[in-house]
Coordinates of C-alpha atoms and ligand atoms in Angstrom, one line a residue:
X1 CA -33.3 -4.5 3.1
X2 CA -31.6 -5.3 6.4
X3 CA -29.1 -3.2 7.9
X4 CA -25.9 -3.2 8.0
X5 CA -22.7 -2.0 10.6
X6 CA -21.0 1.1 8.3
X7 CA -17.9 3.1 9.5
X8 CA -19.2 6.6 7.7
X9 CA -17.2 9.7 7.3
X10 CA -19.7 12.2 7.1
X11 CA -17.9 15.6 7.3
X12 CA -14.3 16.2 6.8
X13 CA -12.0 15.6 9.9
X14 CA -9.9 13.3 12.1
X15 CA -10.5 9.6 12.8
X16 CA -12.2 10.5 16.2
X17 CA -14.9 12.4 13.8
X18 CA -15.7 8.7 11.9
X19 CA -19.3 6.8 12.9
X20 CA -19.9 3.8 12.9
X21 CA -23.9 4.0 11.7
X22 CA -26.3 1.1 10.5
X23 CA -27.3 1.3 6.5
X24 CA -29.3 -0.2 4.5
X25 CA -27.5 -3.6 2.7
X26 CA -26.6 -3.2 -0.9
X27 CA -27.7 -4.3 -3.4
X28 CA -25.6 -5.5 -6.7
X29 CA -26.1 -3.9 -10.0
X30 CA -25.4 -5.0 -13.3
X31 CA -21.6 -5.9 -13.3
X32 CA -21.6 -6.0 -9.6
X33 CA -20.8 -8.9 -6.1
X34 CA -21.9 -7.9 -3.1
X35 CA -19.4 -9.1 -0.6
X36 CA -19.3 -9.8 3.4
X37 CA -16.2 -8.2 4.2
X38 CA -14.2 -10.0 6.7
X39 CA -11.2 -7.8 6.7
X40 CA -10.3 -4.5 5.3
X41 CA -7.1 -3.7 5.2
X42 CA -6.4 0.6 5.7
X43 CA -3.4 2.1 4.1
X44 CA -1.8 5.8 5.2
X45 CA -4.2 7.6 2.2
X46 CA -7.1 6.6 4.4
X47 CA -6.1 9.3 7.2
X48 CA -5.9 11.5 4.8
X49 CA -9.2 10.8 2.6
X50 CA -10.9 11.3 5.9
X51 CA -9.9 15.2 6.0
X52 CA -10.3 15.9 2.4
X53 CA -6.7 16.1 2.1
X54 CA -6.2 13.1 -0.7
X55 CA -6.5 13.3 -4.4
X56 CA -9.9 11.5 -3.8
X57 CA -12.9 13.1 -2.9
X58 CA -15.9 11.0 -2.8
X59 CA -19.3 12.2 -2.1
X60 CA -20.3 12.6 1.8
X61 CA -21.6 9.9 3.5
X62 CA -18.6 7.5 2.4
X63 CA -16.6 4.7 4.3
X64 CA -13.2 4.7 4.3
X65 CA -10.9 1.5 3.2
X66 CA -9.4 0.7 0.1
X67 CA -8.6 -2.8 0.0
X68 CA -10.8 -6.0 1.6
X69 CA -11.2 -9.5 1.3
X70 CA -14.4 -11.6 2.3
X71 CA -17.2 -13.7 0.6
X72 CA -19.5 -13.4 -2.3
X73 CA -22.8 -13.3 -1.0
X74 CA -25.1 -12.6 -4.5
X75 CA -24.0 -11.6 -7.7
X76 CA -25.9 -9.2 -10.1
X77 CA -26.7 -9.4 -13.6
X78 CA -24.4 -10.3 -15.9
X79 CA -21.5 -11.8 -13.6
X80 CA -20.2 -15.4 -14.4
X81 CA -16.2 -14.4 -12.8
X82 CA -17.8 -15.5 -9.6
X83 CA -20.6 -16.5 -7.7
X84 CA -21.8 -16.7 -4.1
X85 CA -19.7 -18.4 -1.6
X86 CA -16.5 -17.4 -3.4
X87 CA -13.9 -15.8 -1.0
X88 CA -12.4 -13.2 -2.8
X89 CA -10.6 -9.9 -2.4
X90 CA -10.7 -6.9 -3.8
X91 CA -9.9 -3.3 -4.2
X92 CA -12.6 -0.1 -4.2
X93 CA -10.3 3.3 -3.9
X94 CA -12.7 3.7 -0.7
X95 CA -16.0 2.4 0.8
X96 CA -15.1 -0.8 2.1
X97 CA -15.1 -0.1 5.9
X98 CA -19.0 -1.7 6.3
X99 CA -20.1 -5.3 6.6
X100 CA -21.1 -5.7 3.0
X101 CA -19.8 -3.7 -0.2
X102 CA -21.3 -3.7 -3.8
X103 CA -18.0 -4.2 -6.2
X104 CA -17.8 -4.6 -10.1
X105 CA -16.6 -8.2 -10.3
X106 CA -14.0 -7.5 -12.4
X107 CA -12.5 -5.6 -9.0
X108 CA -12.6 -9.1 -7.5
X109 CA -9.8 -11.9 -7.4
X110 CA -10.5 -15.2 -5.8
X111 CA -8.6 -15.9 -3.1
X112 CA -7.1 -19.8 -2.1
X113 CA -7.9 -21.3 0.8
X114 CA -4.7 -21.2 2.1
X115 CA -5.1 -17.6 2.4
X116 CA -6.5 -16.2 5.4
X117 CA -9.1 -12.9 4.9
X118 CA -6.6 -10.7 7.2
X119 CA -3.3 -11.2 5.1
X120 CA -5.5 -11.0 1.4
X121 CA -6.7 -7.8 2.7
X122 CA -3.7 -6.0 2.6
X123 CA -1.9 -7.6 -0.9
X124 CA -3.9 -5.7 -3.2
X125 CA -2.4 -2.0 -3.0
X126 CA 0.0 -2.4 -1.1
X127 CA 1.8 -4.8 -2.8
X128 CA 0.1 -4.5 -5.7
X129 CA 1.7 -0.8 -6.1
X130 CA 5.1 -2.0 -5.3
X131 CA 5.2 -4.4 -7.6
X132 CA 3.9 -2.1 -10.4
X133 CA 6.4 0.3 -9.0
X134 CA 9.8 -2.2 -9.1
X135 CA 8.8 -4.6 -11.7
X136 CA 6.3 -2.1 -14.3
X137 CA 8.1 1.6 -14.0
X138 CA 11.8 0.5 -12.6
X139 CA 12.2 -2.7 -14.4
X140 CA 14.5 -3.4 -11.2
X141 CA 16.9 -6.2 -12.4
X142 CA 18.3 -8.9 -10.4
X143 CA 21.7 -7.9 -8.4
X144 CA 20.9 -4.1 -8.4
X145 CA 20.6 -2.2 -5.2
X146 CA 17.5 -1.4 -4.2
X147 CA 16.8 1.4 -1.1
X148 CA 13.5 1.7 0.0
X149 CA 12.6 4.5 2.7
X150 CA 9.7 3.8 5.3
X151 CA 10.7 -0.1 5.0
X152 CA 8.6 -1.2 7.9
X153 CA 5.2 0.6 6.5
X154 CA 2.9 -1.2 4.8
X155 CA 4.3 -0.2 0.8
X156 CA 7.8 -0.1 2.5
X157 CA 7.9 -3.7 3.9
X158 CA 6.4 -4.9 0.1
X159 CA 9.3 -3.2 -1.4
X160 CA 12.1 -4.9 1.2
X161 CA 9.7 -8.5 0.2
X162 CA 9.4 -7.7 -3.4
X163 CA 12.9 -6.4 -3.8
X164 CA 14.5 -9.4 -2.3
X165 CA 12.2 -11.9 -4.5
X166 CA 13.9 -9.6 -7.6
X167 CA 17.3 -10.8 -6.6
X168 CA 18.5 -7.4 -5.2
X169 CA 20.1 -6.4 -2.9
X170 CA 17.6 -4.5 -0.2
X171 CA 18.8 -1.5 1.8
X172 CA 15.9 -0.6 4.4
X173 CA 16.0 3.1 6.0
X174 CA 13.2 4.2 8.7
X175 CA 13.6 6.0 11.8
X176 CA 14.4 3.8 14.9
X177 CA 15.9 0.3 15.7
X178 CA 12.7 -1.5 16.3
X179 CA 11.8 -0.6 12.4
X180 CA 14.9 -1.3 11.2
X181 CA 14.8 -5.0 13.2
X182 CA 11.6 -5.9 12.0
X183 CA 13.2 -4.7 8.4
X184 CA 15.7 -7.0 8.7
X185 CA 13.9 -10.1 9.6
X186 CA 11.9 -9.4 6.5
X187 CA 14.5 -9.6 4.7
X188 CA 16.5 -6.5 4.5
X189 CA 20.4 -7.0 4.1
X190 CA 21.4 -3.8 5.3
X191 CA 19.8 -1.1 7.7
X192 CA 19.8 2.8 7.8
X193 CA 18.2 4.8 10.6
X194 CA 17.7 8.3 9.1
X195 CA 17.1 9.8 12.2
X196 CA 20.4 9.6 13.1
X197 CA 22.3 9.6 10.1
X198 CA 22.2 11.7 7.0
X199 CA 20.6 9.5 4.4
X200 CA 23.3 10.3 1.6
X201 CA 26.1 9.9 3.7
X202 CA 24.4 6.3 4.6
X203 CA 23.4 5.3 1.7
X204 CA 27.1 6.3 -0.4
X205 CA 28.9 4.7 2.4
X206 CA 26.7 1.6 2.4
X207 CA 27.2 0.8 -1.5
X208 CA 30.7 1.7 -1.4
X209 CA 30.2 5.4 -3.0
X210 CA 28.4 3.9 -6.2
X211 CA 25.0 4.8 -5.0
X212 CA 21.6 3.0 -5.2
X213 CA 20.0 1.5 -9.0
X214 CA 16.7 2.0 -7.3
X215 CA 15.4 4.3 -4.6
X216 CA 11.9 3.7 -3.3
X217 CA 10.4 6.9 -1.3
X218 CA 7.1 6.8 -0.1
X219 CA 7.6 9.4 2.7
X220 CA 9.1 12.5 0.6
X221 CA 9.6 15.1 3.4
X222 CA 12.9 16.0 3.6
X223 CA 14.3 12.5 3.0
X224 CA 13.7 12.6 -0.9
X225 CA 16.6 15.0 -2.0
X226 CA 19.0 13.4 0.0
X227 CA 18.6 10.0 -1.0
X228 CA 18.5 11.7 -4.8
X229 CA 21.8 12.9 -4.0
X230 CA 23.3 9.7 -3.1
X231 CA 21.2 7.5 -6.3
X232 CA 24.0 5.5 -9.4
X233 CA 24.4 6.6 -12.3
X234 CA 21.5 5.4 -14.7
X235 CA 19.2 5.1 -11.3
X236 CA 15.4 5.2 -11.3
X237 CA 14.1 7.1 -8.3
X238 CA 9.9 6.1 -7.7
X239 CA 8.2 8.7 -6.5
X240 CA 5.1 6.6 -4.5
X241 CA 4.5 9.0 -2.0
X242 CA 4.5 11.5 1.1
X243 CA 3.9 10.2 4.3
X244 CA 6.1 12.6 5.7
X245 CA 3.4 15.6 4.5
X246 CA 5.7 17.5 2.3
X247 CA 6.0 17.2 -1.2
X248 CA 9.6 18.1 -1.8
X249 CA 10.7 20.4 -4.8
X250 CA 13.3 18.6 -6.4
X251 CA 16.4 20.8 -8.2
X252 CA 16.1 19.3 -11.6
X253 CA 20.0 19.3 -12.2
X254 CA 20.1 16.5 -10.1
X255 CA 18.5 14.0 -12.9
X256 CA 21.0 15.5 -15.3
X257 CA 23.7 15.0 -13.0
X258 CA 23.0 11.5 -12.1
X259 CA 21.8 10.7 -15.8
X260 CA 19.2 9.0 -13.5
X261 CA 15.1 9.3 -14.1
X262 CA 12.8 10.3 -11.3
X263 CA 9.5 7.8 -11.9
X264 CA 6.0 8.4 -11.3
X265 CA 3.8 5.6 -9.5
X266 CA -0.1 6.0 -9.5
X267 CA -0.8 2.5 -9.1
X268 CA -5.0 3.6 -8.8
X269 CA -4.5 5.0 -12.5
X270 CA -2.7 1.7 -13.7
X271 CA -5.4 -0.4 -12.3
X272 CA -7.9 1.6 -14.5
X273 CA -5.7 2.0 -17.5
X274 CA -4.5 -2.0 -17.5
X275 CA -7.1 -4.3 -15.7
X276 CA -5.3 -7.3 -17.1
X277 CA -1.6 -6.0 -16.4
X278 CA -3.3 -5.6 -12.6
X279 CA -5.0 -8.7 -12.6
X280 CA -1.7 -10.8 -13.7
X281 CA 0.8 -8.5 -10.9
X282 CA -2.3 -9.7 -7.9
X283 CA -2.6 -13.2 -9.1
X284 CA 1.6 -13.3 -8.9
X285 CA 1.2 -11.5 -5.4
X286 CA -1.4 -13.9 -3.8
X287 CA 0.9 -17.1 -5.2
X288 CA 4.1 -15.6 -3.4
X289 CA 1.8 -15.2 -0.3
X290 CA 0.8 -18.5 -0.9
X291 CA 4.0 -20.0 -1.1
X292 CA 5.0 -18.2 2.4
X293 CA 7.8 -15.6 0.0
X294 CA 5.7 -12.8 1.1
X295 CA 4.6 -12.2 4.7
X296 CA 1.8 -9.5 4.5
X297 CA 2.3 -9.2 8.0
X298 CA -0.7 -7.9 9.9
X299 CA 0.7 -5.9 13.3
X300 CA -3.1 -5.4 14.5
X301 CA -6.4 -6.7 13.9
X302 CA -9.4 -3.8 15.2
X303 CA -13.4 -4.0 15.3
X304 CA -15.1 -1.1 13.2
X305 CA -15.8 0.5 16.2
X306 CA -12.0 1.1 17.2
X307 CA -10.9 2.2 13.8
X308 CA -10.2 5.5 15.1
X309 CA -7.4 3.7 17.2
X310 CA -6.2 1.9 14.2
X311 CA -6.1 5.3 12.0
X312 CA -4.3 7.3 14.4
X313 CA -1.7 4.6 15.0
X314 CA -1.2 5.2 10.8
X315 CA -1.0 8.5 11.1
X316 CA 1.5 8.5 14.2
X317 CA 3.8 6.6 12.5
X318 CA 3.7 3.6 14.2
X319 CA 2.2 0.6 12.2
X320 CA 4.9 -1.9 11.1
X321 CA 3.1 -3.9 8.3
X322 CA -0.7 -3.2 8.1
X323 CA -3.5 -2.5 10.2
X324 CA -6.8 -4.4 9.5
X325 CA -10.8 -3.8 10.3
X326 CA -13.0 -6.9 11.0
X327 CA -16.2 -5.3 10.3
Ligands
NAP1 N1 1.6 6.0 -5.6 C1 0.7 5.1 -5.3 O1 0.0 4.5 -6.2 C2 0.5 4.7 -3.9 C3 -0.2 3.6 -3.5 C4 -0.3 3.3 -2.1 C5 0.2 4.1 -1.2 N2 0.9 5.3 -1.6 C6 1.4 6.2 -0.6 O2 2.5 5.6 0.0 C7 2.7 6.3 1.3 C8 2.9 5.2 2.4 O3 1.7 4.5 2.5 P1 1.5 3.3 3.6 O4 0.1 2.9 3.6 O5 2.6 2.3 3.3 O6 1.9 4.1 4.9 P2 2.5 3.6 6.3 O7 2.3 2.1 6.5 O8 1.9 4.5 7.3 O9 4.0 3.9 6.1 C9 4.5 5.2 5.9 C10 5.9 5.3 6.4 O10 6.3 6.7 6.2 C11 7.2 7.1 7.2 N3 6.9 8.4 7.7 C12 7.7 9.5 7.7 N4 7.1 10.6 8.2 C13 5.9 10.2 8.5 C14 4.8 10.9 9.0 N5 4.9 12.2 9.3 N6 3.6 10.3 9.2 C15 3.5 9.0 8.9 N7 4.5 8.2 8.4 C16 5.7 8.9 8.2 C17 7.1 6.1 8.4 O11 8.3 5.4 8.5 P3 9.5 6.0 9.4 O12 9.0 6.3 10.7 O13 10.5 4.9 9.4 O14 10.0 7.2 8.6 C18 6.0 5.1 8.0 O15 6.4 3.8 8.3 C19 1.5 7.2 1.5 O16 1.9 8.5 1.2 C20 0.5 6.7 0.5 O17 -0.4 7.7 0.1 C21 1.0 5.6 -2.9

């Protein structure tokens, strides 16, 4: 088989420890599309797969990326969802960092034309776990306040989208003015930088002491218990994740106190659990894309052999959006 460009992790480290090696192509089993990835799309969890620090730990050699979109070069036994030529994307957990990836086709969702490969990269977790998040485990309802902490990350900036598609009303927080800016041309209606102001404090004073119906925190750190503090009565705080690198300890009197529920997102295991629940929220993602309601903005576009640069900018905090390989 011919080779192909890979970026391989191949012991556990930072991105500067990443390869980019040639491999043999790959073939697809039973089930299976191999793809030519044009774009793959990296998330935060990638910097963090990479030095064995995620709940994911695949065998050594493995590529990094999650999510990708390309075109269907062969399929394998047994596949009639699509057929070569298709342009798709699609969503692996890891392994899509390399030219060409094997996937089961029932990982793959064809993609219009409209769409370009950079945008479709990036809709399938990262909005795909917002949406499962507001819509599946907070049943947000239209008119409700929504706050979202890390708004201008890749999950954060789906949530301000999402949220404002819901019908409610979207308060952003992140920590400086540029964030906050880009927030609000995405749609946020009001803007909190936690890096100068208490989060509680903000957030009471912006909805007028009530508190926020939904709070969306996928940093943690020491920005979860403070935006807790400051949720409404009968609120749903979704715990998506820790950016921030501490998983905070929550004093459970709080949820009594508020009468509120604290939510668990795993949008990997609801993937698993409901393919067709997962193919319906992507389908419903890709349309709003299409119809320009959702930006999936893409801040930078990087070759496989600067993905190091990409990485680190995700792990510095300062991606707005989503990076994106173009193996
Ligand atoms: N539960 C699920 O199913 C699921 C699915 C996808 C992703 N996630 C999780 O969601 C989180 C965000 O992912 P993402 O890809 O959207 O990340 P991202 O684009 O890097 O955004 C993360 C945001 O967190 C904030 N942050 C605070 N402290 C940080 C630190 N020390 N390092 C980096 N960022 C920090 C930053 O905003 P400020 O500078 O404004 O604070 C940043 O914009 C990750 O923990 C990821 O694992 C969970």
């Amino acid at each position: 088989m011919a080779p192909m460009k890979a970026l391989l992790c191949k012991r556990y480290g930072g991105p500067d420890d990443l390869a980019v090696e040639e491999i043999a192509d790959p073939v697809p089993n039973q089930g299976e599309a191999v793809v030519r990835v044009h774009a793959v799309a990296l998330n935060f969890f990638d910097t963090l797969i990479i030095a064995g620090k995620y709940q994911t730990r695949p065998e050594m050699p493995f590529s990094p990326g999650a999510e990708f979109a390309g075109v269907v070069e062969r399929v394998g036994d047994g596949v009639s969802a699509v057929k070569a030529g298709d342009r798709v994307l699609g969503y692996l957990g890891y392994g899509a960092a390399r030219e060409k990836v094997a996937a089961p086709a029932t990982r793959l969702v064809k993609i219009p034309d409209a769409l370009d490969f950079e945008r479709a990269a990036g809709l399938c977790v990262t909005y795909g776990t917002t949406l499962h998040a507001l819509k599946d485990r907070a049943r947000l309802r239209s008119g409700e306040t929504l706050a979202v902490l890390g708004a201008s990350g890749g999950v954060g900036l789906a949530a301000i989208e999402l949220g404002k598609i819901m019908g409610a009303r979207v308060i952003a927080c992140a920590s400086s003015d540029e964030k906050l800016e880009f927030a609000k041309r995405h749609g946020a209606d009001e803007v909190i930088n936690y890096a100068n102001e208490d989060v509680k404090d903000a957030l009471r004073r912006v909805t007028g002491g009530k508190g926020a119906d939904v709070i969306y925190d996928p940093v943690g750190g020491s920005y979860a218990e403070p935006a807790l503090r400051a949720i409404a009565w009968k609120g749903r705080f979704l715990v998506v994740g820790f950016a921030a690198g501490e998983i905070p300890k929550i004093p459970l009197n709080l949820a009594l106190l508020k009468g509120c529920d604290i939510v668990g997102v795993f949008w990997g295991a609801f993937v698993e659990r409901d393919p067709e629940g997962h193919r319906a929220n992507t389908k419903q993602i890709m349309d709003w894309c299409v119809q320009s309601k959702l930006s999936a903005h893409v801040q930078a576009v990087y070759s496989l052999s600067d993905a190091a640069a990409a990485l680190k900018a995700l792990a510095m905090r300062k991606v707005m959006g989503k990076v994106v390989l173009r193996p």
